[in-house]
Amino acid sequence: MTYINPFIADIASLKDNVRRNLFEEAKAHGYLIKTKEGEPYLIQNTDFHAGLLDLTNPEAVIWMKQIIKDEMLAVGSSGWMADFGEALPFDAVLYSGESPTTYHNHYPEAWAKLNREILAETERPDLVFFTRSGYTRSPEFTTLMWLGDQLVSWDKYDGIKTAVTGLLSSGLSGFSINHSDIGGYTTINNPIKDYHRSKELFLRWTELAAFNAVFRTHEGNRPEENHQFDTDSETLQHFGKFARIYAALFDYRKGLFKEAEANGWPVVRSLFFEYPEDPNTYNIDWQEFMLGSEILVAPVLSEGETTKEVYFPKGKWVHIFTSKQYEAGEQGLRETVDAPIGQPAVFVRAENTDLLGALQEAITGKPKKTTPEK
């Protein structure tokens, strides 16, 4: 996979071996948003300034699409992160003459639409790109969303817990297929409070992502200070195990994607989505979720936690790691479940033996037993 965003920096001042200066091209053709003085509007982005593509200019859109085709698809890319899209200044001047205040929220829609048109123009429906900014019509254009840049922390404001909160709330808002960076993204060096990705956080985020729409890592903004999937052999084995679990859900997820396309249903769901008649489900936010209608997930999202209090809605549920059954009546059932690293609290409806068998085969690496042991 590769990467693109609508910012265009003048890298000629930073590098000597520039093959093509996209900033000068865009500036010469009027493809950048402008200041009231008619100059390219340069926006501060971390430690450099960059111009922003004017998506109200049809020629600018064609130009950017050709860049993606030539510089990304032509070298074998089958997908990309279409980053940013939220940075249009309110005092910019647009090619179309529209108010930047009015167009601000439509910019991410236009950015997703530009990327989506490439799939049709290249006759490559297999291509996938993912976006983070959005507005009302973004789900119509993007192939996949992601939740942006969480802190590499355990907190519920911008850490791992918000990965679940974001999936659930966005799913109810029409963003049916969404995901987060495994391990989070934003590392902060601060004399008062440091945020560095720990091994435990990475392991738990890996477990969480195996039961999401997409299983994707990110090294973070300070890779050398973050625990990575290949930092040590234990992490690599853990990552491989949950990658196999994720792969075992291929057919099941494919069915959920079809439901999302046909009905707008989220892939990751709040419990009340499946059990609207159960009042207990309305008080659950990041603590639990459903992957479709058949899998109940109660992820461990707190440091040092090795047990999990789980609310089971009505039905029979089987723990995929131990095969222990939990039967909930009309009033539901609350149980404390062991959840050491490597065995999160994940359950499948007891009736769905095929799904349970596929998951347990992925866990053990052995084919599902068809006859009982003697």
Coordinates of C-alpha atoms in Angstrom, one line a residue:
M1 CA 0.0 0.0 0.0
T2 CA 1.1 3.6 -0.6
Y3 CA 0.1 7.1 0.6
I4 CA -1.3 10.3 -0.8
N5 CA -2.8 13.5 0.6
P6 CA -4.0 16.8 -0.9
F7 CA -1.1 18.9 0.5
I8 CA 1.7 19.8 -1.9
A9 CA 5.0 21.0 -0.5
D10 CA 7.8 22.7 -2.3
I11 CA 10.4 20.1 -1.6
A12 CA 13.0 21.6 -4.0
S13 CA 14.1 23.8 -1.1
L14 CA 14.6 20.7 1.1
K15 CA 16.1 18.2 -1.4
D16 CA 18.7 18.3 -4.2
N17 CA 17.5 15.3 -6.2
V18 CA 14.0 16.4 -7.0
R19 CA 12.7 14.6 -10.1
R20 CA 9.5 16.5 -10.4
N21 CA 8.4 19.6 -8.5
L22 CA 4.6 19.1 -8.1
F23 CA 4.3 22.3 -6.1
E24 CA 5.7 24.4 -9.0
E25 CA 3.4 22.6 -11.5
A26 CA 0.3 23.2 -9.3
K27 CA 1.3 26.8 -8.7
A28 CA 1.9 27.5 -12.4
H29 CA -1.5 26.1 -13.4
G30 CA -3.5 27.6 -10.6
Y31 CA -4.3 24.2 -8.9
L32 CA -3.8 25.4 -5.3
I33 CA -6.1 27.3 -3.0
K34 CA -5.2 31.0 -2.8
T35 CA -5.0 33.8 -0.4
K36 CA -7.0 37.0 -0.9
E37 CA -3.8 38.4 -2.5
G38 CA -3.9 35.7 -5.2
E39 CA -0.9 33.7 -3.9
P40 CA -0.9 30.0 -3.0
Y41 CA -2.2 29.6 0.5
L42 CA 0.6 27.9 2.5
I43 CA -0.5 25.9 5.5
Q44 CA 1.7 25.0 8.4
N45 CA 1.9 21.2 8.6
T46 CA 4.2 19.9 11.5
D47 CA 7.6 21.4 10.6
F48 CA 6.9 22.6 7.1
H49 CA 4.5 24.6 4.9
A50 CA 2.5 23.2 2.0
G51 CA -0.1 24.3 -0.5
L52 CA -3.5 22.6 -0.6
L53 CA -5.1 21.3 -3.8
D54 CA -8.1 23.3 -4.9
L55 CA -10.7 20.5 -5.5
T56 CA -13.2 23.0 -6.9
N57 CA -10.9 23.3 -10.0
P58 CA -11.8 20.4 -12.4
E59 CA -8.4 20.6 -14.0
A60 CA -6.7 20.2 -10.6
V61 CA -8.7 17.1 -9.9
I62 CA -7.7 15.5 -13.3
W63 CA -4.1 16.4 -12.6
M64 CA -4.0 14.8 -9.1
K65 CA -5.8 11.6 -10.4
Q66 CA -3.1 11.3 -13.1
I67 CA -0.4 11.6 -10.4
I68 CA -1.9 8.7 -8.5
K69 CA -2.2 6.6 -11.6
D70 CA 1.4 7.4 -12.7
E71 CA 3.3 7.4 -9.4
M72 CA 1.3 4.8 -7.5
L73 CA -0.7 2.4 -9.6
A74 CA 1.9 2.2 -12.4
V75 CA 4.4 0.8 -9.9
G76 CA 2.1 -1.9 -8.5
S77 CA 0.2 -0.3 -5.7
S78 CA -3.2 -1.9 -5.0
G79 CA -4.3 0.5 -2.3
W80 CA -3.4 3.7 -0.4
M81 CA -4.1 5.9 2.5
A82 CA -5.9 9.1 1.3
D83 CA -4.9 11.2 4.3
F84 CA -6.1 14.5 5.6
G85 CA -8.9 16.5 3.8
E86 CA -10.0 18.5 6.9
A87 CA -7.6 21.5 6.6
L88 CA -9.3 24.0 4.2
P89 CA -8.9 27.5 5.8
F90 CA -12.0 29.5 6.3
D91 CA -10.4 32.6 4.7
A92 CA -9.1 30.8 1.5
V93 CA -10.1 31.8 -2.0
L94 CA -11.4 29.0 -4.2
Y95 CA -11.3 28.5 -8.0
S96 CA -15.1 28.1 -8.0
G97 CA -15.8 31.3 -6.1
E98 CA -17.6 29.4 -3.4
S99 CA -17.4 30.4 0.2
P100 CA -14.6 28.4 2.0
T101 CA -16.7 28.3 5.1
T102 CA -19.5 26.6 3.2
Y103 CA -17.2 24.3 1.2
H104 CA -15.0 23.4 4.3
N105 CA -17.1 20.2 5.1
H106 CA -17.5 19.3 1.5
Y107 CA -13.8 19.2 0.9
P108 CA -13.3 15.7 2.4
E109 CA -16.2 14.5 0.3
A110 CA -14.6 15.8 -2.9
W111 CA -11.2 14.3 -1.8
A112 CA -12.8 10.9 -1.4
K113 CA -14.7 11.3 -4.7
L114 CA -11.4 12.1 -6.5
N115 CA -9.9 8.9 -5.2
R116 CA -13.0 6.8 -5.9
E117 CA -13.2 7.9 -9.5
I118 CA -9.8 6.3 -10.1
L119 CA -11.2 2.9 -9.5
A120 CA -13.8 3.4 -12.3
E121 CA -11.3 5.1 -14.6
T122 CA -8.8 2.3 -14.3
E123 CA -11.4 -0.5 -14.2
R124 CA -9.8 -1.7 -10.9
P125 CA -12.7 -2.3 -8.5
D126 CA -10.2 -4.4 -6.4
L127 CA -8.4 -1.2 -5.4
V128 CA -8.9 0.1 -1.9
F129 CA -8.2 3.4 -0.3
F130 CA -9.0 4.6 3.2
T131 CA -9.8 8.1 4.4
R132 CA -10.1 9.7 7.8
S133 CA -12.0 13.0 7.2
G134 CA -15.6 13.0 6.1
Y135 CA -19.0 14.5 5.8
T136 CA -22.5 13.4 5.0
R137 CA -21.7 11.8 1.6
S138 CA -18.3 10.4 2.4
P139 CA -19.5 6.8 2.8
E140 CA -20.8 7.0 -0.8
F141 CA -17.3 7.7 -2.1
T142 CA -14.7 6.2 0.1
T143 CA -14.1 2.4 0.1
L144 CA -13.0 2.4 3.8
M145 CA -12.6 4.7 6.7
W146 CA -10.1 4.8 9.5
L147 CA -10.3 6.5 12.8
G148 CA -7.3 8.8 12.5
D149 CA -4.5 9.2 14.9
Q150 CA -5.2 7.8 18.4
L151 CA -2.7 8.3 21.2
V152 CA -0.6 5.3 22.1
S153 CA -2.4 5.1 25.4
W154 CA -5.1 3.3 27.3
D155 CA -7.3 6.3 27.9
K156 CA -10.9 6.8 26.9
Y157 CA -10.4 10.3 25.4
D158 CA -7.9 9.6 22.6
G159 CA -6.5 6.1 23.3
I160 CA -7.4 2.5 22.7
K161 CA -10.9 2.8 24.2
T162 CA -11.8 5.5 21.6
A163 CA -11.0 3.0 18.9
V164 CA -14.1 1.1 20.0
T165 CA -16.2 4.3 20.7
G166 CA -15.3 5.6 17.2
L167 CA -16.2 2.4 15.5
L168 CA -19.6 2.2 17.2
S169 CA -20.6 5.9 16.8
S170 CA -19.4 6.2 13.2
G171 CA -21.1 2.9 12.3
L172 CA -24.4 4.4 13.5
S173 CA -23.7 7.5 11.4
G174 CA -23.4 5.6 8.1
F175 CA -19.6 4.9 8.1
S176 CA -20.2 1.1 8.0
I177 CA -16.7 -0.1 7.4
N178 CA -14.1 1.5 9.6
H179 CA -10.9 0.6 11.5
S180 CA -8.0 1.9 13.6
D181 CA -4.2 1.7 13.5
I182 CA -3.1 -1.3 15.6
G183 CA -1.2 0.2 18.5
G184 CA -2.3 3.8 17.9
Y185 CA -0.3 6.4 16.2
T186 CA 0.6 9.5 18.2
T187 CA 3.7 9.3 20.4
I188 CA 4.4 12.3 22.6
N189 CA 7.6 13.2 24.4
N190 CA 6.7 15.6 27.1
P191 CA 8.4 16.4 30.4
I192 CA 5.1 16.1 32.3
K193 CA 3.6 13.1 30.5
D194 CA 5.2 10.8 27.9
Y195 CA 3.1 8.7 25.6
H196 CA 5.0 5.7 24.2
R197 CA 3.5 2.5 22.8
S198 CA 4.1 -0.3 25.3
K199 CA 4.2 -4.0 24.5
E200 CA 1.1 -4.7 26.4
L201 CA -0.9 -2.0 24.6
F202 CA 0.3 -3.3 21.2
L203 CA -0.7 -6.9 22.1
R204 CA -4.2 -5.8 23.3
W205 CA -4.8 -3.6 20.3
T206 CA -3.8 -6.6 18.0
E207 CA -6.5 -8.7 19.7
L208 CA -9.0 -5.9 19.2
A209 CA -8.2 -5.4 15.5
A210 CA -8.6 -9.1 14.7
F211 CA -12.4 -8.7 15.3
N212 CA -12.7 -5.4 13.2
A213 CA -13.2 -4.8 9.5
V214 CA -9.5 -4.4 8.8
F215 CA -6.3 -5.6 10.5
R216 CA -3.6 -3.0 9.8
T217 CA -0.6 -1.8 11.7
H218 CA 1.1 1.6 11.8
E219 CA 4.5 2.2 13.2
G220 CA 3.4 5.6 14.6
N221 CA 4.9 9.0 14.3
R222 CA 8.0 8.0 16.3
P223 CA 8.7 4.4 15.3
E224 CA 11.9 4.0 17.3
E225 CA 10.1 4.8 20.5
N226 CA 7.1 2.5 19.9
H227 CA 6.8 -1.3 20.4
Q228 CA 6.2 -2.8 16.9
F229 CA 4.9 -6.1 15.7
D230 CA 8.4 -7.5 15.2
T231 CA 10.1 -6.0 18.2
D232 CA 10.5 -9.5 19.8
S233 CA 9.6 -13.1 19.1
E234 CA 6.7 -13.1 21.6
T235 CA 5.0 -10.2 19.9
L236 CA 5.6 -11.6 16.5
Q237 CA 4.0 -14.9 17.5
H238 CA 1.0 -13.1 19.1
F239 CA 0.6 -11.0 16.0
G240 CA 0.7 -14.1 13.7
K241 CA -1.9 -15.8 15.9
F242 CA -4.4 -13.0 15.6
A243 CA -3.6 -12.4 11.9
R244 CA -4.7 -16.1 11.4
I245 CA -7.9 -15.5 13.4
Y246 CA -8.6 -12.4 11.3
A247 CA -8.0 -14.4 8.1
A248 CA -10.4 -17.2 9.4
L249 CA -13.2 -14.6 9.4
F250 CA -12.8 -13.8 5.7
D251 CA -16.1 -15.3 4.6
Y252 CA -18.0 -14.0 7.6
R253 CA -16.7 -10.5 7.1
K254 CA -17.5 -10.6 3.4
G255 CA -21.1 -11.3 4.3
L256 CA -21.0 -8.3 6.7
F257 CA -19.6 -6.1 3.9
K258 CA -22.5 -7.2 1.7
E259 CA -25.0 -6.2 4.5
A260 CA -23.3 -2.9 4.8
E261 CA -23.6 -2.3 1.1
A262 CA -27.2 -3.4 0.9
N263 CA -28.6 -2.0 4.2
G264 CA -26.0 0.4 5.5
W265 CA -25.5 -1.7 8.6
P266 CA -22.2 -1.3 10.5
V267 CA -19.8 -4.2 10.5
V268 CA -18.9 -3.4 14.2
R269 CA -22.1 -2.9 16.2
S270 CA -23.3 -1.7 19.5
L271 CA -25.1 -4.5 21.4
F272 CA -28.3 -2.5 21.3
F273 CA -28.2 -2.7 17.5
E274 CA -28.7 -6.4 17.8
Y275 CA -30.7 -6.4 21.0
P276 CA -32.8 -3.2 21.0
E277 CA -35.4 -4.8 23.3
D278 CA -32.7 -5.4 26.0
P279 CA -32.3 -2.2 28.2
N280 CA -29.0 -3.5 29.6
T281 CA -27.3 -3.0 26.2
Y282 CA -27.9 0.7 26.2
N283 CA -25.4 1.3 29.0
I284 CA -22.5 -0.4 27.2
D285 CA -20.1 1.7 25.1
W286 CA -16.4 0.8 24.6
Q287 CA -16.6 -2.2 27.0
E288 CA -18.2 -4.6 24.4
F289 CA -19.3 -4.8 20.8
M290 CA -20.7 -7.2 18.2
L291 CA -18.9 -8.2 15.0
G292 CA -22.0 -8.7 12.9
S293 CA -24.7 -10.7 14.7
E294 CA -22.8 -13.8 15.6
I295 CA -19.6 -12.7 17.5
L296 CA -19.6 -10.9 20.9
V297 CA -16.3 -9.2 21.8
A298 CA -15.4 -7.8 25.2
P299 CA -11.9 -6.6 24.6
V300 CA -9.4 -5.8 27.4
L301 CA -8.6 -2.1 27.1
S302 CA -7.1 -1.3 30.5
E303 CA -3.5 -1.8 31.5
G304 CA -2.8 -4.8 33.6
E305 CA -6.3 -6.2 33.4
T306 CA -6.5 -10.0 33.0
T307 CA -10.2 -10.6 33.6
K308 CA -13.3 -9.0 32.0
E309 CA -16.8 -8.5 33.3
V310 CA -19.0 -9.5 30.4
Y311 CA -22.6 -8.9 29.8
F312 CA -24.2 -11.7 27.7
P313 CA -27.4 -10.9 25.9
K314 CA -30.1 -13.6 25.5
G315 CA -28.8 -16.8 24.0
K316 CA -26.0 -19.4 24.3
W317 CA -22.5 -18.2 23.8
V318 CA -19.2 -20.2 23.5
H319 CA -15.8 -18.8 24.4
I320 CA -13.7 -19.3 21.4
F321 CA -10.5 -20.1 23.3
T322 CA -11.8 -22.4 26.1
S323 CA -15.1 -23.7 24.6
K324 CA -16.9 -22.8 27.8
Q325 CA -20.6 -22.0 27.3
Y326 CA -22.5 -19.2 28.8
E327 CA -26.3 -19.2 28.6
A328 CA -28.2 -16.0 29.1
G329 CA -32.0 -15.8 29.6
E330 CA -34.4 -12.9 29.0
Q331 CA -32.6 -10.8 31.6
G332 CA -29.2 -11.4 30.2
L333 CA -26.2 -12.7 32.2
R334 CA -23.2 -11.0 33.8
E335 CA -20.0 -13.1 34.3
T336 CA -16.4 -12.4 35.1
V337 CA -14.3 -14.1 32.4
D338 CA -10.6 -14.8 32.5
A339 CA -8.9 -12.8 29.7
P340 CA -5.1 -13.1 29.8
I341 CA -3.1 -11.8 27.0
G342 CA -3.7 -14.0 24.0
Q343 CA -7.1 -15.1 25.1
P344 CA -9.5 -12.1 25.0
A345 CA -13.1 -12.5 25.9
V346 CA -14.6 -13.4 22.5
F347 CA -17.7 -15.5 22.1
V348 CA -19.7 -17.0 19.2
R349 CA -23.3 -18.0 19.2
A350 CA -23.4 -21.7 20.1
E351 CA -25.6 -22.6 17.1
N352 CA -23.0 -21.3 14.7
T353 CA -20.7 -24.3 14.8
D354 CA -19.1 -23.6 11.5
L355 CA -17.9 -20.2 12.5
L356 CA -16.7 -21.5 15.9
G357 CA -14.9 -24.3 14.2
A358 CA -13.1 -22.0 11.8
L359 CA -12.0 -19.7 14.6
Q360 CA -10.7 -22.6 16.8
E361 CA -8.8 -24.1 13.9
A362 CA -7.1 -20.8 13.4
I363 CA -6.3 -20.6 17.1
T364 CA -4.8 -24.1 17.5
G365 CA -3.5 -24.5 13.9
K366 CA -5.2 -27.9 13.9
P367 CA -8.3 -28.9 11.8
K368 CA -11.6 -29.0 13.6
K369 CA -12.4 -32.3 15.2
T370 CA -15.3 -34.1 13.5
T371 CA -15.5 -36.9 16.1
P372 CA -15.3 -36.7 19.9
E373 CA -12.1 -37.9 21.6
K374 CA -12.1 -41.4 23.0

